[in-house]
PDB file of C-alpha atoms in Angstrom:
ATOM      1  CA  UNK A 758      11.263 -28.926   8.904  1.00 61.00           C
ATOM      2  CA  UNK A 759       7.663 -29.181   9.548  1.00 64.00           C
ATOM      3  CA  UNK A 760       5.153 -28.332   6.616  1.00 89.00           C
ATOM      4  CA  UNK A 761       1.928 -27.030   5.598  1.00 94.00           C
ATOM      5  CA  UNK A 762       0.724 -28.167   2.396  1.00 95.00           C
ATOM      6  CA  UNK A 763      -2.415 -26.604   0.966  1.00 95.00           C
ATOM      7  CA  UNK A 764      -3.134 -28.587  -2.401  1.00 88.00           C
ATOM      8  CA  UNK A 765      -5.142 -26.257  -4.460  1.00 90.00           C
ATOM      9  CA  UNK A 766      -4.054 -22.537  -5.204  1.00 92.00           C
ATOM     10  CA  UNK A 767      -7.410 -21.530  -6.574  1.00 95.00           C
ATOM     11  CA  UNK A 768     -10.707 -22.749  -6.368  1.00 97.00           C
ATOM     12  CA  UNK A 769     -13.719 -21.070  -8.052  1.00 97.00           C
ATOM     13  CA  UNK A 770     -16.926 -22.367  -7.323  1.00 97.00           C
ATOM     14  CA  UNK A 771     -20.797 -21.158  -7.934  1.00 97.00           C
ATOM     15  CA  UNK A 772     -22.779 -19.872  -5.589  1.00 97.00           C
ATOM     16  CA  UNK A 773     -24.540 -22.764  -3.513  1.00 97.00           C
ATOM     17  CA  UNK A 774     -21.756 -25.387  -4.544  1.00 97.00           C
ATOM     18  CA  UNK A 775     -19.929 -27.788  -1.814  1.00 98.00           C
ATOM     19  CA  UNK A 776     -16.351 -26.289  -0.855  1.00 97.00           C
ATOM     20  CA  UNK A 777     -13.503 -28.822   0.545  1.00 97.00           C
ATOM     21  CA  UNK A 778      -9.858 -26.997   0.893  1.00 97.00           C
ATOM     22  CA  UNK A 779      -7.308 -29.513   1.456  1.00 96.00           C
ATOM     23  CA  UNK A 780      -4.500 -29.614   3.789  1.00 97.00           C
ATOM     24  CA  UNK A 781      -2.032 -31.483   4.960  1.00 97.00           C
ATOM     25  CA  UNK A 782       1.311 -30.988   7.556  1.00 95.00           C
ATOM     26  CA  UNK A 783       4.307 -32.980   7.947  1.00 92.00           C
ATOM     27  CA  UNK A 784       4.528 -33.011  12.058  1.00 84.00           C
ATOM     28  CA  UNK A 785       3.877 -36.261  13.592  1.00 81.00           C
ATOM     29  CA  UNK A 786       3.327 -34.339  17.315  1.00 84.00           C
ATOM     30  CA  UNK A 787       0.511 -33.040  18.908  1.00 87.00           C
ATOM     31  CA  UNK A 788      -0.713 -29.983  17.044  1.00 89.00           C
ATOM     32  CA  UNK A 789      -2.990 -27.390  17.162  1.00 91.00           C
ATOM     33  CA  UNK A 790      -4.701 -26.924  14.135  1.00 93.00           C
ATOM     34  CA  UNK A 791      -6.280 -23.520  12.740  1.00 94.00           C
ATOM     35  CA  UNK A 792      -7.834 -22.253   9.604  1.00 96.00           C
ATOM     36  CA  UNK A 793      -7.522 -17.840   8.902  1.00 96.00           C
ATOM     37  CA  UNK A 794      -9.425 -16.144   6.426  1.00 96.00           C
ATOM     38  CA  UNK A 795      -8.424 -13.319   4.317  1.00 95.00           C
ATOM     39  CA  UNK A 796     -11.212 -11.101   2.846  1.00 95.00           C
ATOM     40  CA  UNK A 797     -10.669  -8.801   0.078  1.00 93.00           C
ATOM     41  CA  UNK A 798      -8.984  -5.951   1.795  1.00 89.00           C
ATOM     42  CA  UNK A 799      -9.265  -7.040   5.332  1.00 91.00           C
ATOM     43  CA  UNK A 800      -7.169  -8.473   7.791  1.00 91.00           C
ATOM     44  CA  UNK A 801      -6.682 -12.586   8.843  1.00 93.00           C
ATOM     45  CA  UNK A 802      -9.194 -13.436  10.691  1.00 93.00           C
ATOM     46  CA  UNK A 803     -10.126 -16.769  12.406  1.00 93.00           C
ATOM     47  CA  UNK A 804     -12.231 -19.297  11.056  1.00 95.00           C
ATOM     48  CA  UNK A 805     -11.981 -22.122  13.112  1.00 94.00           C
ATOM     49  CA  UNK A 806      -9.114 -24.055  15.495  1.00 93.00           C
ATOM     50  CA  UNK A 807      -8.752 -27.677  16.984  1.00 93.00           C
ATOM     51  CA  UNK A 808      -6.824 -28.176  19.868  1.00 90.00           C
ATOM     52  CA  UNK A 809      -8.465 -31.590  21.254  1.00 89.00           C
ATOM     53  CA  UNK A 810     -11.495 -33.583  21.449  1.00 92.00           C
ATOM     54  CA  UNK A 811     -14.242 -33.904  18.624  1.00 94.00           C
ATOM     55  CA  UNK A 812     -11.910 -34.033  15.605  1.00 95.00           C
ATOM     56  CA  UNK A 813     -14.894 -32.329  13.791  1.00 97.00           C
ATOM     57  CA  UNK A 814     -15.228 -28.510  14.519  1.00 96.00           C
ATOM     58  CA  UNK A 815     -17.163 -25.984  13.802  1.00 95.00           C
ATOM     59  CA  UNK A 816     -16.661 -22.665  13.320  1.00 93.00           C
ATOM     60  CA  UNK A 817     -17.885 -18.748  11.568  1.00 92.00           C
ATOM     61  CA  UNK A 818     -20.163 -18.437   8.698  1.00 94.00           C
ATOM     62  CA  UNK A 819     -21.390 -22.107   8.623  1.00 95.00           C
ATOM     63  CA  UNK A 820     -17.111 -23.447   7.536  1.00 97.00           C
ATOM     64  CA  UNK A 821     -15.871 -26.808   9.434  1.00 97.00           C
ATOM     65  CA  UNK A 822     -13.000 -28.593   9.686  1.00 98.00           C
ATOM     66  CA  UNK A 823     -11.977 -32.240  10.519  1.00 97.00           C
ATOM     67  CA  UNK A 824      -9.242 -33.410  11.529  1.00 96.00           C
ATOM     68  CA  UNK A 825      -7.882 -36.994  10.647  1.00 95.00           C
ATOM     69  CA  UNK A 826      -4.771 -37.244  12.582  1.00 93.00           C
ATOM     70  CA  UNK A 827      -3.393 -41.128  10.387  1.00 93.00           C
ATOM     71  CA  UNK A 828      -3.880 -38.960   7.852  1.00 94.00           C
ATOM     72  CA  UNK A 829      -2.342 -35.485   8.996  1.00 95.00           C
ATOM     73  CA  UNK A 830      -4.901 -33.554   7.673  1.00 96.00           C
ATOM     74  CA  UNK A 831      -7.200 -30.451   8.277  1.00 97.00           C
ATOM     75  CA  UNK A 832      -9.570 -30.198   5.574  1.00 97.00           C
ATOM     76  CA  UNK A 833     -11.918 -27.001   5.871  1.00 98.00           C
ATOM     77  CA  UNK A 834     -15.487 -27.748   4.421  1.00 98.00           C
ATOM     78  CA  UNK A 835     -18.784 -25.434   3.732  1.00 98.00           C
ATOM     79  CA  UNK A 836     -21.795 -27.372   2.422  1.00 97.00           C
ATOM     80  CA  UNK A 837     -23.122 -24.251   0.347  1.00 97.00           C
ATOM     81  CA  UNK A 838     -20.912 -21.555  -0.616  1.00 97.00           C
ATOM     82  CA  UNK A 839     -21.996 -17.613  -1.128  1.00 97.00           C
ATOM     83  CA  UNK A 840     -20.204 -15.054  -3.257  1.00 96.00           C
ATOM     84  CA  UNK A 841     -19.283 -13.218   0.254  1.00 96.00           C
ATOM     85  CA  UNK A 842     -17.369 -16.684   0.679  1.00 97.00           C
ATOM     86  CA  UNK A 843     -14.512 -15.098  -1.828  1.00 98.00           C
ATOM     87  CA  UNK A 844     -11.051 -14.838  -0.154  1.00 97.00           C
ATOM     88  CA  UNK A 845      -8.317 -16.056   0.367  1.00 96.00           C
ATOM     89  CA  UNK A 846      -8.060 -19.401   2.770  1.00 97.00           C
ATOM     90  CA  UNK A 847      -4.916 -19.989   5.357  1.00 96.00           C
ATOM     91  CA  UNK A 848      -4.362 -23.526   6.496  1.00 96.00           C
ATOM     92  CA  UNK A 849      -1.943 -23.295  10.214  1.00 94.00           C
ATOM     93  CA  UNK A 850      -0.100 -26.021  12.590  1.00 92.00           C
ATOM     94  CA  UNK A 851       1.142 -25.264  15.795  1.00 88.00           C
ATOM     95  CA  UNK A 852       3.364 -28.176  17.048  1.00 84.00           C
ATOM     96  CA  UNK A 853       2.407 -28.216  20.561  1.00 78.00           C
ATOM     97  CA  UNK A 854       6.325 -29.519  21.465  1.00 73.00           C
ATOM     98  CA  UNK A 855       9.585 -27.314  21.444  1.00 70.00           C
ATOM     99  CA  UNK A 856       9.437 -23.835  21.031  1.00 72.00           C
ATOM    100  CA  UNK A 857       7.918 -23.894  17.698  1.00 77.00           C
ATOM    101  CA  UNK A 858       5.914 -20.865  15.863  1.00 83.00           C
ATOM    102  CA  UNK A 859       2.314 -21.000  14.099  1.00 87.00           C
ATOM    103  CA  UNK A 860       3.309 -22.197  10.397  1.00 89.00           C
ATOM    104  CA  UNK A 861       0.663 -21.435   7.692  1.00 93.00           C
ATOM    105  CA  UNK A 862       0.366 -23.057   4.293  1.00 94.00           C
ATOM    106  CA  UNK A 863       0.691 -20.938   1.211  1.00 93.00           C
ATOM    107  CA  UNK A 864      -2.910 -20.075   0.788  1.00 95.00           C
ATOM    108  CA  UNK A 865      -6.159 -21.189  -1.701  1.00 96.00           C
ATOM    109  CA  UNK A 866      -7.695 -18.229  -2.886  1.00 96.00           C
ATOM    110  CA  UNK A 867     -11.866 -19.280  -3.276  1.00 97.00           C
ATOM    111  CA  UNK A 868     -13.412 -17.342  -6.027  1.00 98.00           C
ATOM    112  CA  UNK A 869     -17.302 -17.433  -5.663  1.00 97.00           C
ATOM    113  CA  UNK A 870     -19.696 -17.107  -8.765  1.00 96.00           C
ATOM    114  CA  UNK A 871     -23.063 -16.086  -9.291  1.00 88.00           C
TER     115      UNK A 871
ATOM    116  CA  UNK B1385     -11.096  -3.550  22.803  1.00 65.00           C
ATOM    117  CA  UNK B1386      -8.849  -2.681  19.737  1.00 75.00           C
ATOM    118  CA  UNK B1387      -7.290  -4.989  17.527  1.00 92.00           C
ATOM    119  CA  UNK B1388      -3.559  -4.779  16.563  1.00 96.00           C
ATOM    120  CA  UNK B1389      -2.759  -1.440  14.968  1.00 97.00           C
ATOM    121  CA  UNK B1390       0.136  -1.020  12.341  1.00 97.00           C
ATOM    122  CA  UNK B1391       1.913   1.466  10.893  1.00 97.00           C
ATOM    123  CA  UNK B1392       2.120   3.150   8.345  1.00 97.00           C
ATOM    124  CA  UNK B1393      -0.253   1.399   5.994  1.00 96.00           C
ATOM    125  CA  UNK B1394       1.618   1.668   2.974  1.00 97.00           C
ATOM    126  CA  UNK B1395       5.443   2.557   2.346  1.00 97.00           C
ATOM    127  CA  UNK B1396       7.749   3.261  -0.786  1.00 98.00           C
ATOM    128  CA  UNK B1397      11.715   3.001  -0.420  1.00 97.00           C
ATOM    129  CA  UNK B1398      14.546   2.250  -2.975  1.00 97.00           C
ATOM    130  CA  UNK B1399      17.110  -0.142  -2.534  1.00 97.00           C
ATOM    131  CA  UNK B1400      19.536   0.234  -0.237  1.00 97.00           C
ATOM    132  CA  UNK B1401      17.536   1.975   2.474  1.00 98.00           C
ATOM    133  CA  UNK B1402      16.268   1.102   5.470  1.00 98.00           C
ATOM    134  CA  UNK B1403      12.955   1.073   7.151  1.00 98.00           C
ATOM    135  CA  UNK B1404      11.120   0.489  10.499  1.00 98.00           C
ATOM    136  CA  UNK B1405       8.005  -0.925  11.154  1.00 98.00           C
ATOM    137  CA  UNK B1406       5.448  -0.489  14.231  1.00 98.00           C
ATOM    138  CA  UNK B1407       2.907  -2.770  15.761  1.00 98.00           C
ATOM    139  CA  UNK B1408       1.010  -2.057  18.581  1.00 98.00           C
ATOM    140  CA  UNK B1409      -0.391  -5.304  20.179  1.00 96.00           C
ATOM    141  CA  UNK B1410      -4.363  -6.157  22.057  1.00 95.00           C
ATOM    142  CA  UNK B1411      -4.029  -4.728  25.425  1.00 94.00           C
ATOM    143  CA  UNK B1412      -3.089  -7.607  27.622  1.00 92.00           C
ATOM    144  CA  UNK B1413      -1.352  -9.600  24.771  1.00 92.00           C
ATOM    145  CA  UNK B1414       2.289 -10.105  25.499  1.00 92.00           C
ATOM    146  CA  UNK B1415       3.180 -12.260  21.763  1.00 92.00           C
ATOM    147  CA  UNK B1416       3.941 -10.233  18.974  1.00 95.00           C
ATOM    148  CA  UNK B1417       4.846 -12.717  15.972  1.00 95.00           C
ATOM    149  CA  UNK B1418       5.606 -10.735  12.659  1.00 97.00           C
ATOM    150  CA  UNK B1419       4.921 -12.497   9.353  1.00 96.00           C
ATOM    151  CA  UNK B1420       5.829 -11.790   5.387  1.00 97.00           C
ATOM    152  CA  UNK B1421       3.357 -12.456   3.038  1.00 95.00           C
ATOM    153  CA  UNK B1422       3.757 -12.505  -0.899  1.00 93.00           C
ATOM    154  CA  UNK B1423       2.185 -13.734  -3.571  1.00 86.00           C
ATOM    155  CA  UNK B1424       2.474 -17.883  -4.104  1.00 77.00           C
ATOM    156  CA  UNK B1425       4.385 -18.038  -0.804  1.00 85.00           C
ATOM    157  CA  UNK B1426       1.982 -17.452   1.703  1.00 88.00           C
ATOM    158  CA  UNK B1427       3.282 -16.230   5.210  1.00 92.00           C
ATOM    159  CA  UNK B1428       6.563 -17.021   5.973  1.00 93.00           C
ATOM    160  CA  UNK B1429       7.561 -16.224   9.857  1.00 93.00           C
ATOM    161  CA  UNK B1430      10.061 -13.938  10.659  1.00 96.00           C
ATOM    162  CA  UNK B1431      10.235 -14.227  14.556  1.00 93.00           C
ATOM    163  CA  UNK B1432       7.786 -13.656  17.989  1.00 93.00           C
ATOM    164  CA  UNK B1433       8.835 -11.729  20.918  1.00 94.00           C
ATOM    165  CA  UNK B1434       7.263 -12.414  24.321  1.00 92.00           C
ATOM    166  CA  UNK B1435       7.912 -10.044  27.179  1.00 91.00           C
ATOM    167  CA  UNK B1436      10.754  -8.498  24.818  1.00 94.00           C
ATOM    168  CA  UNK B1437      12.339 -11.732  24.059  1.00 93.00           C
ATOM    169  CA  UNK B1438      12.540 -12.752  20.902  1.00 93.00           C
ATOM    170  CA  UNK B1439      11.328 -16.928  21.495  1.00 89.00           C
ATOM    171  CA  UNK B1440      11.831 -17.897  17.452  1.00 88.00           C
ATOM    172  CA  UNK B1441      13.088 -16.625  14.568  1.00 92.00           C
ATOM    173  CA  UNK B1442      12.607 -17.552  10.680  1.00 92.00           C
ATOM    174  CA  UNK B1443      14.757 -18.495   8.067  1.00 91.00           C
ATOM    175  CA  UNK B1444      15.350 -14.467   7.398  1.00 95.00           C
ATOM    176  CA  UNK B1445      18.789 -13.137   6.816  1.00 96.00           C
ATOM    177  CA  UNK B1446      20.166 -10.233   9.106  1.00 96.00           C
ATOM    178  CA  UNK B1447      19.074  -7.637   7.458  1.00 97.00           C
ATOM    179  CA  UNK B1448      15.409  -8.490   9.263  1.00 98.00           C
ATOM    180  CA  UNK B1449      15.778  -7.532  12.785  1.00 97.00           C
ATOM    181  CA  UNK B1450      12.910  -6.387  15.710  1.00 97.00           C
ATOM    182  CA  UNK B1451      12.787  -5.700  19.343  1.00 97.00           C
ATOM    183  CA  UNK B1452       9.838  -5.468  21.842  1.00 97.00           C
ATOM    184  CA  UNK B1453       8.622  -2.538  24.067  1.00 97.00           C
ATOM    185  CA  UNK B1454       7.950  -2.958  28.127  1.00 95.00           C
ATOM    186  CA  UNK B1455       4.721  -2.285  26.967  1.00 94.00           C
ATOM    187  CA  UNK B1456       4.624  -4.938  23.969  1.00 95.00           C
ATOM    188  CA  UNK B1457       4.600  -2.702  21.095  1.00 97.00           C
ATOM    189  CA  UNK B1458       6.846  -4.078  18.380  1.00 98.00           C
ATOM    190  CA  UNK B1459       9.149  -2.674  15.912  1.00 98.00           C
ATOM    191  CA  UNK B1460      10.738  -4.570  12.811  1.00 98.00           C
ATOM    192  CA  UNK B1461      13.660  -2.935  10.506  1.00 98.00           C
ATOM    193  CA  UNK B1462      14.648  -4.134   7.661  1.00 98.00           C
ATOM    194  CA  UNK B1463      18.158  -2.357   6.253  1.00 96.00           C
ATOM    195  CA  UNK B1464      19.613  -2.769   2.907  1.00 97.00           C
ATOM    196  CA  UNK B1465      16.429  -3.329   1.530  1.00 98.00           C
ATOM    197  CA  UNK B1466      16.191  -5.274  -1.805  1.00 97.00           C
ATOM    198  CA  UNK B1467      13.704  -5.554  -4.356  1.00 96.00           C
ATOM    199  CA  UNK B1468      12.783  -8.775  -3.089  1.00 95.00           C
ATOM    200  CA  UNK B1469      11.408  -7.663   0.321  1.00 97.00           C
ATOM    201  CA  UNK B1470       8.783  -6.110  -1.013  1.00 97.00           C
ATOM    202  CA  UNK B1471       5.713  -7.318   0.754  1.00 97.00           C
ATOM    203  CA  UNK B1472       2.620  -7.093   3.139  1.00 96.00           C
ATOM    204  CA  UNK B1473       4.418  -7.238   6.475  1.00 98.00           C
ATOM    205  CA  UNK B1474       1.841  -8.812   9.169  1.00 97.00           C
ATOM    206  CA  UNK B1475       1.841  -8.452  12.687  1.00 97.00           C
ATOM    207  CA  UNK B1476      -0.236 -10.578  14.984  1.00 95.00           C
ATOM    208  CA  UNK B1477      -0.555 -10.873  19.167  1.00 94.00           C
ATOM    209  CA  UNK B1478      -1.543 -13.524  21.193  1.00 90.00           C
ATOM    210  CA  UNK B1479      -1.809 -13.892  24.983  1.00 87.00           C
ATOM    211  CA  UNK B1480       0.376 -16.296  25.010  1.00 78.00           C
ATOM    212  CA  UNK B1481       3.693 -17.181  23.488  1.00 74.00           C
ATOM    213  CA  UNK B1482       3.923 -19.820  20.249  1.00 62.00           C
ATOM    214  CA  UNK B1483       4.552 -22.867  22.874  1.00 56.00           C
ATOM    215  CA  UNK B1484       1.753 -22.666  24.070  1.00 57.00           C
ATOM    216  CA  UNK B1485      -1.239 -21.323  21.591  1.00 56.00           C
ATOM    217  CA  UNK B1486      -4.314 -22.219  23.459  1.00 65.00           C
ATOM    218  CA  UNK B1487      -5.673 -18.438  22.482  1.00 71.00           C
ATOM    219  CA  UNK B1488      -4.842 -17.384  18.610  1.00 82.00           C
ATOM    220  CA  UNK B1489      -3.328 -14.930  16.537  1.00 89.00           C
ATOM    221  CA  UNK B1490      -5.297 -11.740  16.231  1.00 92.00           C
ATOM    222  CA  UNK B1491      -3.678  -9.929  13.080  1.00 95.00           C
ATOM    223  CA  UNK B1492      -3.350  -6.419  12.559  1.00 96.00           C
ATOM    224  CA  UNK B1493      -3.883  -5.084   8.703  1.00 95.00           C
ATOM    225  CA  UNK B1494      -0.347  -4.808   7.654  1.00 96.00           C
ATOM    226  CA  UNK B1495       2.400  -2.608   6.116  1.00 97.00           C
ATOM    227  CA  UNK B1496       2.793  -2.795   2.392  1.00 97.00           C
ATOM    228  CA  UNK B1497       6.256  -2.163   1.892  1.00 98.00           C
ATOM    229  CA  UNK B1498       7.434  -1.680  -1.826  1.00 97.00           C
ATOM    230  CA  UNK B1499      11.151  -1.463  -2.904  1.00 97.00           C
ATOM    231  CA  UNK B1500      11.622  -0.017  -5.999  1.00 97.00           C
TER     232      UNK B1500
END
């Protein structure tokens, strides 16, 4: 079955410091690949998605993601993180073949000093 | 436009009962995929129905059922509920059906269901 692998659980990080989430998937298809967001008593939002072209996308609030397909992985990045940056991070894969549903990895919650 | 709208917010059942959930859907969306979340495990799928077909369904026993409305409005029931179901119960629409997600999940704010 296909996989979503998010490495770290929780990260806590000062204000201003880089942020790389890690993840990984098993399927060795075409995917579509999307990072959600979970605030502190809000609902998933979008962060970013790849579905083709510049592996390197950008999306809300300054996060990107790049995608390194011999490597099967999806890493989210923010060069300088804020306290508002605190919540909880949601790695997805869509393989694009058979009828197959959005799978999300388990989640790294970022913690953001001051 | 509004986003997905569930209900109720927040519900408290013992054991053995049963419950229903409701998700109402983005106007013009015609996925409704309904999720579990819990602690450590992330969301775990349950199914999607498209145009009241259910397309996929998770690794969910029975007990987890749902259906679709003509007018895409979703309901999930759960009977025999166990401790272990409790949960934040997500529901999410798309225009388009999990085969094909060129537009993404839009998720509504959940149900906290606790068994006790």
């Amino acid at each position: 079955a296909q996989s979503v692998s998010q490495h770290n659980h929780h990260v806590i990080l000062s204000e201003a410091a880089s942020l790389e989430l890690g993840c990984n998937y098993s399927y060795g298809g075409t995917v579509n690949l999307f990072w959600y967001v979970q605030y502190p008593g809000q609902h998933l939002q979008l962060l970013l998605k790849y579905f083709s072209g510049d592996p390197l996308v950008k999306g809300i609030k300054g996060f990107e993601a790049e995608f390194i397909k011999s490597k099967f992985s999806f890493n989210l990045r923010k060069p300088s993180v804020q306290w508002s940056d605190t919540a909880e991070y949601f790695c997805a894969v869509n393989p694009l073949s058979g009828n197959t549903p959005l799978v999300f990895g388990k989640g790294t919650r970022l913690s953001v000093i001051a | 436009k509004a986003g997905v709208t569930q209900t109720p917010r927040y519900l408290i059942k013992t054991r053995g009962q049963q419950v229903t959930l409701s998700c109402s859907p983005i106007s013009g969306h015609r996925s409704v995929s309904w999720y579990q979340q819990t602690p450590g495990q992330g969301l775990q799928f349950l199914f999607e129905y498209f145009s009241e077909t259910q397309r996929n369904k998770g690794n969910f026993p029975g007990r987890f059922s749902g259906r679709q409305f003509s007018n895409s409005r979703s309901e999930m029931n759960v009977s025999t509920l166990e401790l272990g179901d409790s949960a934040l119960y997500l529901c999410a629409s798309s225009r388009d059906s999990s085969s094909s997600y060129n537009s993404p999940l839009h998720f509504g704010n959940g149900t906290r269901l606790t068994v006790t």
